[in-house]
Short mmCIF file of C-alpha atoms in Angstrom, two decimals:
data_model
loop_
_atom_site.label_atom_id
_atom_site.label_comp_id
_atom_site.label_asym_id
_atom_site.label_seq_id
_atom_site.Cartn_x
_atom_site.Cartn_y
_atom_site.Cartn_z
CA MET A 1 0.86 15.09 42.75
CA SER A 2 5.03 15.52 42.13
CA THR A 3 6.04 15.99 38.36
CA VAL A 4 8.02 12.71 38.14
CA ALA A 5 4.45 11.05 38.61
CA LEU A 6 3.00 12.38 35.67
CA LEU A 7 5.91 10.92 33.56
CA ARG A 8 5.49 7.55 31.10
CA PRO A 9 7.53 5.71 29.45
CA ARG A 10 8.74 6.78 25.80
CA ALA A 11 7.78 3.81 24.36
CA ALA A 12 5.78 0.46 25.12
CA GLN A 13 8.71 -1.77 26.46
CA ASP A 14 6.63 -4.90 25.84
CA LEU A 15 5.24 -4.22 22.97
CA PRO A 16 7.68 -5.97 20.16
CA ALA A 17 7.96 -9.04 22.41
CA ARG A 18 3.90 -9.45 22.56
CA LEU A 19 4.16 -8.44 18.36
CA ALA A 20 6.83 -11.30 18.19
CA ARG A 21 4.67 -13.82 20.10
CA SER A 22 1.56 -13.10 18.03
CA ALA A 23 3.90 -13.72 14.82
CA ALA A 24 5.08 -17.02 16.21
CA ALA A 25 1.07 -18.04 16.61
CA THR A 26 0.29 -19.81 13.65
CA GLY A 27 -2.09 -22.37 12.16
CA HIS A 28 -5.41 -21.29 14.56
CA GLY A 29 -6.07 -18.46 16.80
CA HIS A 30 -8.55 -17.50 19.16
CA GLN A 31 -11.27 -17.46 16.67
CA MET A 32 -10.69 -19.62 13.67
CA ARG A 33 -8.12 -21.93 11.87
CA THR A 34 -5.74 -20.33 9.15
CA GLU A 35 -6.66 -23.01 6.70
CA ASP A 36 -10.97 -22.09 7.29
CA VAL A 37 -9.93 -18.22 6.24
CA THR A 38 -10.38 -18.87 2.60
CA GLY A 39 -13.34 -20.97 2.72
CA TRP A 40 -14.97 -18.30 5.20
CA LEU A 41 -14.24 -15.47 2.54
CA ALA A 42 -15.56 -17.47 -0.09
CA GLU A 43 -18.90 -17.88 2.27
CA ARG A 44 -19.14 -14.15 2.65
CA ALA A 45 -18.80 -13.76 -1.20
CA ARG A 46 -22.01 -16.18 -1.97
CA ALA A 47 -23.70 -14.42 1.36
CA HIS A 48 -23.79 -10.85 -0.51
CA ARG A 49 -24.69 -9.69 -4.12
CA PHE A 50 -21.33 -8.39 -5.51
CA THR A 51 -21.54 -6.94 -9.40
CA VAL A 52 -19.04 -4.84 -11.25
CA ARG A 53 -19.68 -3.73 -14.84
CA ARG A 54 -17.40 -1.44 -17.10
CA ALA A 55 -19.32 1.99 -18.09
CA PRO A 56 -18.25 4.86 -20.15
CA LEU A 57 -16.75 7.40 -18.20
CA ASP A 58 -19.54 9.86 -19.30
CA ARG A 59 -21.99 7.80 -18.06
CA LEU A 60 -21.04 7.36 -14.54
CA ASP A 61 -23.77 8.37 -11.99
CA GLY A 62 -22.69 11.42 -10.21
CA TRP A 63 -19.53 11.97 -11.73
CA SER A 64 -18.96 14.58 -15.30
CA PHE A 65 -16.29 16.42 -17.04
CA ALA A 66 -15.69 19.86 -15.67
CA PRO A 67 -16.08 22.50 -17.92
CA GLY A 68 -12.95 24.53 -18.93
CA THR A 69 -10.47 21.90 -17.46
CA GLY A 70 -12.01 18.44 -18.50
CA ASP A 71 -11.06 17.12 -15.02
CA LEU A 72 -13.41 14.16 -13.65
CA VAL A 73 -14.95 15.28 -10.83
CA HIS A 74 -17.93 14.04 -8.72
CA SER A 75 -20.87 16.23 -7.88
CA SER A 76 -20.36 16.35 -4.09
CA GLY A 77 -17.17 17.64 -4.60
CA ARG A 78 -15.52 15.17 -2.54
CA PHE A 79 -14.19 11.64 -2.68
CA PHE A 80 -11.27 12.35 -5.47
CA SER A 81 -10.86 13.59 -8.92
CA VAL A 82 -8.81 12.73 -11.78
CA ARG A 83 -7.12 15.30 -13.19
CA GLY A 84 -3.78 15.93 -15.21
CA LEU A 85 -0.13 16.04 -13.92
CA ASP A 86 2.72 17.79 -15.69
CA VAL A 87 6.21 16.44 -14.56
CA THR A 88 9.87 17.56 -15.42
CA LEU A 89 12.84 15.69 -13.76
CA ASP A 90 16.51 16.42 -13.57
CA GLU A 91 17.77 13.17 -14.87
CA GLY A 92 16.57 9.75 -16.19
CA PRO A 93 15.80 8.66 -19.64
CA HIS A 94 12.06 10.27 -19.45
CA ARG A 95 12.39 13.94 -18.31
CA HIS A 96 9.08 15.26 -19.00
CA TRP A 97 5.54 13.95 -19.49
CA GLN A 98 1.83 14.44 -18.68
CA GLN A 99 -0.49 12.09 -17.50
CA PRO A 100 -3.90 11.76 -15.62
CA VAL A 101 -3.58 11.35 -11.76
CA ILE A 102 -6.02 10.56 -8.85
CA HIS A 103 -6.32 13.85 -6.52
CA GLN A 104 -7.72 13.29 -3.08
CA PRO A 105 -6.38 15.50 -0.72
CA GLU A 106 -8.18 14.25 2.01
CA VAL A 107 -6.28 12.23 4.32
CA GLY A 108 -8.30 8.79 4.93
CA ILE A 109 -7.82 6.16 8.12
CA LEU A 110 -6.34 2.63 7.73
CA GLY A 111 -6.81 1.23 11.50
CA MET A 112 -6.20 -2.14 12.72
CA LEU A 113 -7.97 -3.09 15.92
CA ALA A 114 -6.03 -5.71 18.26
CA LYS A 115 -6.98 -7.23 21.36
CA GLU A 116 -5.53 -10.17 23.24
CA PHE A 117 -6.84 -13.39 23.46
CA ASP A 118 -5.44 -15.97 25.92
CA GLY A 119 -2.19 -14.00 26.09
CA VAL A 120 -1.64 -13.54 22.30
CA LEU A 121 -2.58 -10.44 20.32
CA HIS A 122 -4.95 -10.80 17.78
CA PHE A 123 -6.29 -8.27 15.24
CA LEU A 124 -9.42 -7.63 13.64
CA LEU A 125 -9.75 -8.03 9.72
CA GLN A 126 -12.89 -7.59 7.94
CA ALA A 127 -13.70 -9.39 4.36
CA LYS A 128 -14.36 -6.42 2.24
CA MET A 129 -15.41 -6.10 -1.41
CA GLU A 130 -13.51 -3.85 -3.38
CA PRO A 131 -14.69 -2.99 -7.01
CA GLY A 132 -10.89 -2.98 -8.47
CA ASN A 133 -9.74 -6.43 -6.63
CA PRO A 134 -9.53 -9.22 -9.14
CA ASN A 135 -11.35 -11.46 -6.80
CA LEU A 136 -13.71 -8.62 -5.10
CA LEU A 137 -13.56 -9.99 -1.41
CA GLN A 138 -10.16 -9.54 0.09
CA LEU A 139 -8.88 -8.95 4.21
CA SER A 140 -9.25 -5.49 4.86
CA PRO A 141 -8.09 -3.48 8.28
CA THR A 142 -11.02 -3.09 10.68
CA VAL A 143 -11.32 0.55 9.38
CA GLN A 144 -10.58 1.52 5.84
CA ALA A 145 -12.53 4.80 4.78
CA THR A 146 -11.83 8.11 3.71
CA ARG A 147 -12.81 11.02 5.31
CA SER A 148 -15.87 11.51 3.06
CA ASN A 149 -16.69 7.88 3.69
CA TYR A 150 -16.87 8.01 7.33
CA GLN A 151 -18.11 11.76 7.27
CA ARG A 152 -20.80 9.94 5.34
CA VAL A 153 -20.95 12.23 2.37
CA HIS A 154 -22.40 9.25 0.38
CA GLU A 155 -25.33 9.21 3.08
CA GLY A 156 -24.79 5.75 3.53
CA ALA A 157 -24.19 3.45 6.97
CA ALA A 158 -22.05 4.08 9.47
CA VAL A 159 -18.27 2.66 9.45
CA SER A 160 -18.19 0.12 12.01
CA TYR A 161 -15.51 0.05 14.93
CA LEU A 162 -14.67 3.79 13.40
CA GLU A 163 -14.97 4.92 17.21
CA HIS A 164 -12.10 3.23 18.24
CA PHE A 165 -9.83 5.25 15.92
CA THR A 166 -11.43 8.73 16.46
CA ASP A 167 -11.97 8.66 20.70
CA PRO A 168 -8.48 8.54 22.17
CA ALA A 169 -10.32 6.97 25.26
CA ARG A 170 -11.48 3.61 23.49
CA GLY A 171 -8.13 2.24 23.20
CA ARG A 172 -4.37 2.43 23.31
CA VAL A 173 -2.86 3.81 19.98
CA LEU A 174 0.37 1.43 19.21
CA ALA A 175 1.18 3.19 15.70
CA ASP A 176 0.41 5.96 14.27
CA SER A 177 1.83 8.01 11.00
CA LEU A 178 0.79 9.15 7.68
CA GLN A 179 1.84 7.00 5.02
CA SER A 180 1.85 7.66 1.19
CA GLU A 181 0.06 5.71 -1.59
CA HIS A 182 1.07 5.14 -5.03
CA GLY A 183 3.27 8.09 -6.09
CA SER A 184 2.70 6.88 -9.44
CA TRP A 185 -1.25 7.21 -9.51
CA PHE A 186 -1.76 9.58 -6.93
CA TYR A 187 -1.10 13.27 -6.21
CA ARG A 188 0.21 13.64 -2.68
CA LYS A 189 -1.99 10.90 -1.32
CA SER A 190 -1.75 10.08 2.50
CA ASN A 191 -3.38 7.88 5.10
CA ARG A 192 -3.44 7.54 8.66
CA ASN A 193 -2.03 4.16 9.13
CA MET A 194 -3.30 3.33 12.80
CA LEU A 195 -2.74 0.24 15.23
CA VAL A 196 -5.07 0.45 18.41
CA GLU A 197 -5.67 -2.03 20.81
CA ALA A 198 -9.15 -2.36 22.14
CA THR A 199 -9.44 -1.40 26.34
CA ASP A 200 -13.19 -2.45 26.10
CA ALA A 201 -13.64 -5.65 28.10
CA HIS A 202 -15.65 -7.03 25.17
CA VAL A 203 -15.38 -5.84 21.52
CA PRO A 204 -18.04 -7.62 19.67
CA CYS A 205 -17.12 -9.35 16.39
CA GLN A 206 -19.43 -8.34 13.66
CA ALA A 207 -20.35 -10.33 10.78
CA GLY A 208 -17.76 -10.05 7.87
CA PHE A 209 -15.39 -9.52 10.61
CA ARG A 210 -12.62 -11.92 12.32
CA TRP A 211 -9.80 -12.07 15.01
CA LEU A 212 -6.28 -13.46 13.42
CA THR A 213 -2.96 -13.28 14.86
CA LEU A 214 -0.27 -11.74 13.19
CA GLY A 215 1.53 -15.49 12.55
CA GLN A 216 -2.04 -16.46 10.82
CA ILE A 217 -1.72 -13.03 8.53
CA GLY A 218 1.39 -14.29 7.66
CA GLU A 219 0.44 -17.60 6.33
CA LEU A 220 -2.13 -15.66 4.49
CA LEU A 221 0.37 -13.57 2.90
CA ARG A 222 1.92 -16.30 1.25
CA LEU A 223 -1.28 -16.72 -0.85
CA ASP A 224 -2.37 -14.29 -3.88
CA ASN A 225 -4.82 -11.97 -3.34
CA VAL A 226 -5.87 -12.54 0.19
CA VAL A 227 -4.66 -9.73 2.27
CA ASN A 228 -5.19 -6.03 0.64
CA MET A 229 -3.03 -3.61 0.12
CA ASP A 230 -4.50 -1.28 3.10
CA SER A 231 -4.10 -4.13 5.39
CA ARG A 232 -0.22 -4.78 4.35
CA THR A 233 0.55 -1.04 5.02
CA VAL A 234 -0.78 -1.06 8.14
CA LEU A 235 1.01 -4.10 9.03
CA SER A 236 4.43 -2.69 7.80
CA CYS A 237 4.17 0.00 10.52
CA PHE A 238 3.73 -2.53 13.43
CA PRO A 239 7.20 -1.97 15.89
CA MET A 240 8.79 -5.35 15.68
CA SER A 241 11.78 -5.88 17.57
CA ALA A 242 14.94 -6.00 15.86
CA PRO A 243 17.20 -8.89 16.70
CA GLU A 244 20.11 -7.05 14.31
CA PRO A 245 23.67 -6.97 16.15
CA GLY A 246 24.42 -4.16 13.62
CA ALA A 247 24.22 -2.86 9.95
CA LEU A 248 26.20 -2.21 7.21
CA HIS A 249 25.60 1.45 7.50
CA SER A 250 24.54 3.43 10.72
CA ASP A 251 21.04 4.74 11.29
CA THR A 252 22.24 8.08 11.04
CA GLU A 253 24.32 7.15 7.98
CA LEU A 254 21.29 5.60 6.24
CA LEU A 255 19.21 8.64 6.51
CA SER A 256 22.17 11.13 5.49
CA TRP A 257 22.28 9.51 2.35
CA PHE A 258 18.73 9.34 1.87
CA THR A 259 18.52 13.10 2.80
CA ALA A 260 21.03 13.74 0.33
CA GLU A 261 19.10 11.91 -2.30
CA ARG A 262 16.30 14.14 -1.93
CA ALA A 263 18.20 17.03 -1.60
CA ARG A 264 20.20 16.33 -4.88
CA HIS A 265 16.98 15.85 -7.59
CA ASP A 266 14.99 18.68 -9.03
CA VAL A 267 11.45 17.57 -9.73
CA ASP A 268 8.87 19.89 -10.72
CA ALA A 269 5.37 18.10 -10.25
CA ARG A 270 2.15 19.91 -10.88
CA LEU A 271 -1.50 19.66 -11.56
CA MET A 272 -3.02 20.71 -14.73
CA ALA A 273 -6.19 20.50 -16.74
CA LEU A 274 -6.89 16.65 -17.64
CA GLY A 275 -8.32 18.01 -20.99
CA ARG A 276 -5.04 19.31 -21.91
CA VAL A 277 -2.62 16.27 -20.98
CA ASP A 278 -0.47 15.69 -23.94
CA GLY A 279 -0.29 12.03 -25.42
CA TRP A 280 -3.64 10.57 -24.13
CA THR A 281 -6.58 10.12 -25.92
CA ARG A 282 -10.24 9.89 -24.66
CA ASP A 283 -12.78 7.24 -26.40
CA ALA A 284 -15.64 5.22 -25.43
CA ASP A 285 -13.65 2.92 -23.09
CA GLY A 286 -11.78 5.58 -21.19
CA ILE A 287 -8.67 7.57 -21.38
CA GLY A 288 -5.32 5.75 -22.20
CA ARG A 289 -1.69 6.62 -23.84
CA LEU A 290 -1.71 6.40 -28.03
CA ASP A 291 0.89 3.91 -27.80
CA GLY A 292 -1.27 1.75 -24.70
CA ARG A 293 1.56 1.58 -22.40
CA PHE A 294 1.36 2.33 -18.76
CA PHE A 295 -2.27 2.60 -17.77
CA ARG A 296 -5.97 3.65 -18.51
CA VAL A 297 -8.58 5.51 -16.60
CA THR A 298 -11.99 3.61 -17.31
CA GLY A 299 -15.36 3.72 -15.31
CA VAL A 300 -17.28 1.18 -13.42
CA THR A 301 -20.66 0.42 -11.83
CA VAL A 302 -21.16 -1.20 -8.82
CA GLU A 303 -23.41 -3.39 -6.43
CA ALA A 304 -22.03 -4.37 -3.10
CA GLY A 305 -24.70 -5.77 -0.45
CA ASN A 306 -22.19 -5.30 2.42
CA ARG A 307 -21.02 -1.79 1.90
CA GLU A 308 -22.05 1.35 3.58
CA VAL A 309 -23.31 2.06 0.25
CA THR A 310 -24.84 -0.68 -2.01
CA GLY A 311 -24.55 0.79 -5.29
CA TRP A 312 -22.56 3.66 -7.11
CA SER A 313 -20.23 4.59 -10.08
CA GLN A 314 -16.53 5.54 -10.13
CA PRO A 315 -13.68 5.97 -12.46
CA LEU A 316 -10.83 3.39 -11.36
CA ILE A 317 -6.88 3.34 -13.09
CA GLU A 318 -6.30 0.07 -14.95
CA PRO A 319 -2.62 -0.80 -15.16
CA CYS A 320 -1.43 -2.35 -18.49
CA GLY A 321 0.33 -5.32 -17.30
CA THR A 322 1.44 -7.10 -14.07
CA GLY A 323 4.06 -5.11 -12.01
CA VAL A 324 7.27 -6.57 -10.27
CA ALA A 325 8.37 -4.77 -6.98
CA ALA A 326 11.32 -6.93 -5.33
CA PHE A 327 14.16 -6.58 -2.77
CA VAL A 328 17.41 -7.84 -3.75
CA PHE A 329 18.67 -9.04 -0.37
CA ARG A 330 21.95 -10.59 0.95
CA ARG A 331 23.60 -11.22 4.15
CA ILE A 332 26.52 -8.92 5.18
CA GLY A 333 28.42 -9.41 8.23
CA GLY A 334 25.85 -12.47 8.73
CA VAL A 335 23.00 -10.27 8.92
CA PRO A 336 20.13 -9.92 6.04
CA HIS A 337 20.20 -6.57 4.25
CA LEU A 338 18.02 -5.45 1.67
CA LEU A 339 19.04 -3.22 -1.34
CA VAL A 340 16.77 -0.06 -1.19
CA HIS A 341 16.32 2.52 -3.83
CA ALA A 342 15.60 6.17 -3.33
CA LYS A 343 13.10 6.19 -6.08
CA THR A 344 11.57 9.60 -7.64
CA GLU A 345 7.76 9.23 -7.90
CA ALA A 346 6.11 12.36 -9.21
CA GLY A 347 2.82 11.82 -7.25
CA HIS A 348 4.72 11.74 -3.84
CA LEU A 349 4.82 14.83 -1.33
CA ASP A 350 8.58 14.90 -0.93
CA THR A 351 8.88 13.08 -4.12
CA ILE A 352 11.47 10.54 -3.31
CA GLU A 353 11.16 7.51 -0.87
CA LEU A 354 12.51 4.28 -0.38
CA ALA A 355 11.53 1.69 -2.49
CA PRO A 356 12.24 -1.99 -3.57
CA THR A 357 15.33 -2.78 -5.69
CA VAL A 358 13.21 -3.17 -8.41
CA GLN A 359 9.65 -1.80 -8.89
CA CYS A 360 8.17 -1.37 -12.22
CA VAL A 361 6.08 -3.01 -15.08
CA PRO A 362 8.49 -4.83 -17.33
CA ALA A 363 6.22 -4.95 -20.12
CA ASN A 364 6.60 -0.94 -19.99
CA TRP A 365 10.24 -1.01 -20.43
CA ALA A 366 10.64 -3.87 -23.29
CA PRO A 367 10.47 -1.03 -25.91
CA GLU A 368 13.46 0.87 -24.24
CA ARG A 369 17.14 0.62 -24.70
CA ALA A 370 18.99 -1.71 -22.82
CA GLU A 371 21.05 0.93 -20.68
CA HIS A 372 17.51 2.60 -19.69
CA ARG A 373 16.24 -0.66 -17.93
CA PRO A 374 16.33 -0.51 -14.31
CA PRO A 375 19.07 -1.67 -12.79
CA PHE A 376 18.68 -5.47 -11.26
CA LEU A 377 15.68 -6.18 -13.17
CA ASP A 378 17.10 -8.92 -15.46
CA LEU A 379 18.31 -10.21 -11.81
CA VAL A 380 14.97 -10.36 -10.40
CA LEU A 381 13.04 -11.71 -13.62
CA THR A 382 15.27 -14.81 -13.97
CA ALA A 383 14.66 -15.42 -10.34
CA ALA A 384 11.09 -15.11 -11.09
CA GLU A 385 11.23 -17.25 -13.87
CA GLY A 386 13.34 -19.72 -12.75
CA HIS A 387 12.16 -20.29 -9.12
CA GLY A 388 15.29 -18.50 -7.56
CA ALA A 389 13.09 -16.03 -5.76
CA HIS A 390 12.74 -16.42 -1.72
CA TYR A 391 9.13 -15.51 -1.84
CA ALA A 392 7.44 -14.76 -4.77
CA THR A 393 3.46 -13.83 -4.48
CA VAL A 394 1.14 -11.76 -6.44
CA HIS A 395 -0.75 -9.14 -4.82
CA SER A 396 -3.41 -6.75 -5.89
CA GLU A 397 -3.32 -3.06 -4.83
CA GLU A 398 -5.91 -0.49 -3.70
CA GLY A 399 -9.26 -1.94 -5.04
CA GLY A 400 -11.14 1.10 -4.59
CA ARG A 401 -9.17 3.01 -7.02
CA PHE A 402 -7.42 0.57 -9.18
CA LEU A 403 -8.67 -2.19 -11.50
CA ASN A 404 -6.61 -5.22 -11.46
CA ALA A 405 -3.83 -4.05 -10.51
CA ARG A 406 -1.66 -6.40 -9.30
CA ILE A 407 1.94 -7.13 -8.59
CA ARG A 408 4.46 -10.07 -7.82
CA TYR A 409 6.26 -9.20 -4.79
CA LEU A 410 9.85 -11.03 -4.39
CA PHE A 411 12.53 -11.23 -2.61
CA VAL A 412 15.88 -12.39 -4.26
CA PRO A 413 19.16 -13.48 -2.72
CA ALA A 414 21.98 -12.21 -4.27
CA ASP A 415 25.75 -12.45 -4.32
CA GLU A 416 28.60 -10.05 -4.45
CA ASP A 417 28.72 -10.14 -8.05
CA GLU A 418 25.17 -9.56 -8.74
CA ALA A 419 25.07 -6.88 -6.05
CA PRO A 420 27.87 -5.52 -4.45
CA VAL A 421 28.48 -4.17 -1.06
CA ASP A 422 29.31 -1.12 -2.80
CA ALA A 423 26.07 -0.11 -4.22
CA PRO A 424 25.37 1.93 -7.16
CA PRO A 425 24.40 5.68 -7.04
CA GLY A 426 20.73 5.84 -5.79
CA TYR A 427 20.96 2.63 -4.02
CA HIS A 428 21.47 1.49 -0.27
CA TRP A 429 21.68 -1.32 1.53
CA ALA A 430 19.65 -1.50 5.14
CA THR A 431 18.30 -3.81 7.35
CA ALA A 432 14.93 -4.92 7.96
CA GLY A 433 15.06 -3.50 11.24
CA GLN A 434 16.19 -0.16 9.77
CA LEU A 435 13.45 0.26 7.44
CA ASN A 436 10.79 -1.23 10.21
CA SER A 437 12.12 2.24 12.29
CA LEU A 438 11.12 4.42 9.55
CA THR A 439 7.51 3.28 9.41
CA ALA A 440 7.04 5.18 12.31
CA HIS A 441 7.46 8.51 10.46
CA GLY A 442 5.63 9.59 7.30
CA HIS A 443 6.81 9.22 3.60
CA TYR A 444 10.19 7.40 4.32
CA VAL A 445 9.22 4.17 2.78
CA ASN A 446 6.93 3.80 -0.31
CA VAL A 447 3.66 1.62 -0.38
CA GLN A 448 5.40 -1.36 -2.47
CA ALA A 449 8.20 -1.57 -0.16
CA ARG A 450 5.98 -1.45 2.61
CA THR A 451 4.33 -4.62 1.24
CA LEU A 452 7.63 -6.60 1.43
CA LEU A 453 8.12 -5.26 5.01
CA ALA A 454 4.62 -6.72 5.93
CA CYS A 455 5.89 -10.22 4.93
CA LEU A 456 8.87 -9.80 6.95
CA ASN A 457 7.17 -8.50 9.98
CA SER A 458 4.09 -11.31 9.95
CA GLY A 459 6.94 -14.05 9.57
CA ALA A 460 5.32 -14.70 5.78
CA VAL A 461 9.33 -14.51 4.98
CA ARG A 462 12.54 -15.20 6.93
CA LEU A 463 15.56 -14.31 5.58
#
């Protein structure tokens, strides 16, 4: 056999076109109409017992505060722990603080299975209960599991469809990258984001799962709290076509600017004993700041009839307020551009990732002096309150680790006076295509920016 015969194309040339056809397929798919999805979710909720109750941290079954450190740990030594984090930055209004943080060094799988029906790619989503979801049941990827879960440390049922993501012979990998999670609440947490096309002639659709087109998912992303965070991050990694004639900055210029931002910052973030974290106190309800800002660590007990384990206890992080994450955008040379922020988050592996223009909980900044407030925050809040946003939808965050964590996601149009082409330090103009290409690599685009990118990839938003 000749060497040439062994060569393969470097990329699937037809994939962006197939994804675009799926994004254009709205209203209904092979299995159900989009308008019936929320009713199906309600039906799934009625079919199973779901109960989440608050519980003191020292009464969580299987969890305890470790002697000496005060870290909140599981008896198995697996899953995750709540530890302390000591942070020192080289710039900004707050240059040193301590906080609790979730430490979960194992890498999980967020996998979405794809299959073609009637010439259109569909994606297998699951109606999955998470204790922190405000409405409990949302659409998750086909597989959403930590290593402890899929290795069955909990001694529960096996994870459905896992074999499609762990056995290369079972499918064709279309996208696969390690992506970060929330850098303010996790310490160096990554998940493997995968899109795999099933090659089996028949893939049975189990109860609690449905095949949907990308366009249908986009329609559902216009609704509050329907498509969960794990689905959104996988969607952001789809290798979409980018019909852009050009960009304000070349790909190399964008990467050079971002590399310079990473290189110039001095960030020292190190784990410490939870029991010695300064400025936080533990009471009967959990662990919180003395001033009541930012978040609390609280506990819950859970009963869930359709999970691998039907009952468990765990700690959760509960934010103190609804966040905002917004891309300010404008057309430059006729091409839509997004204003990205090289944002420092202490829990990220490389400390800095590309974030939305604005990403914060506004209530946390209310006591701060005006010059310390995040740039463009007033522009975004004015658009949100006055209905000037191009897109404004509330999505909840990772319901397996956060309780009622909500962010209002927005795209906000701007002009030269509001967002000049000559962006301020720490900010840069980039196209959606440029951001999308970066999601093929790990730790470039943060999880909030990936939610907004998922809205573009799926057609929920068209700029």
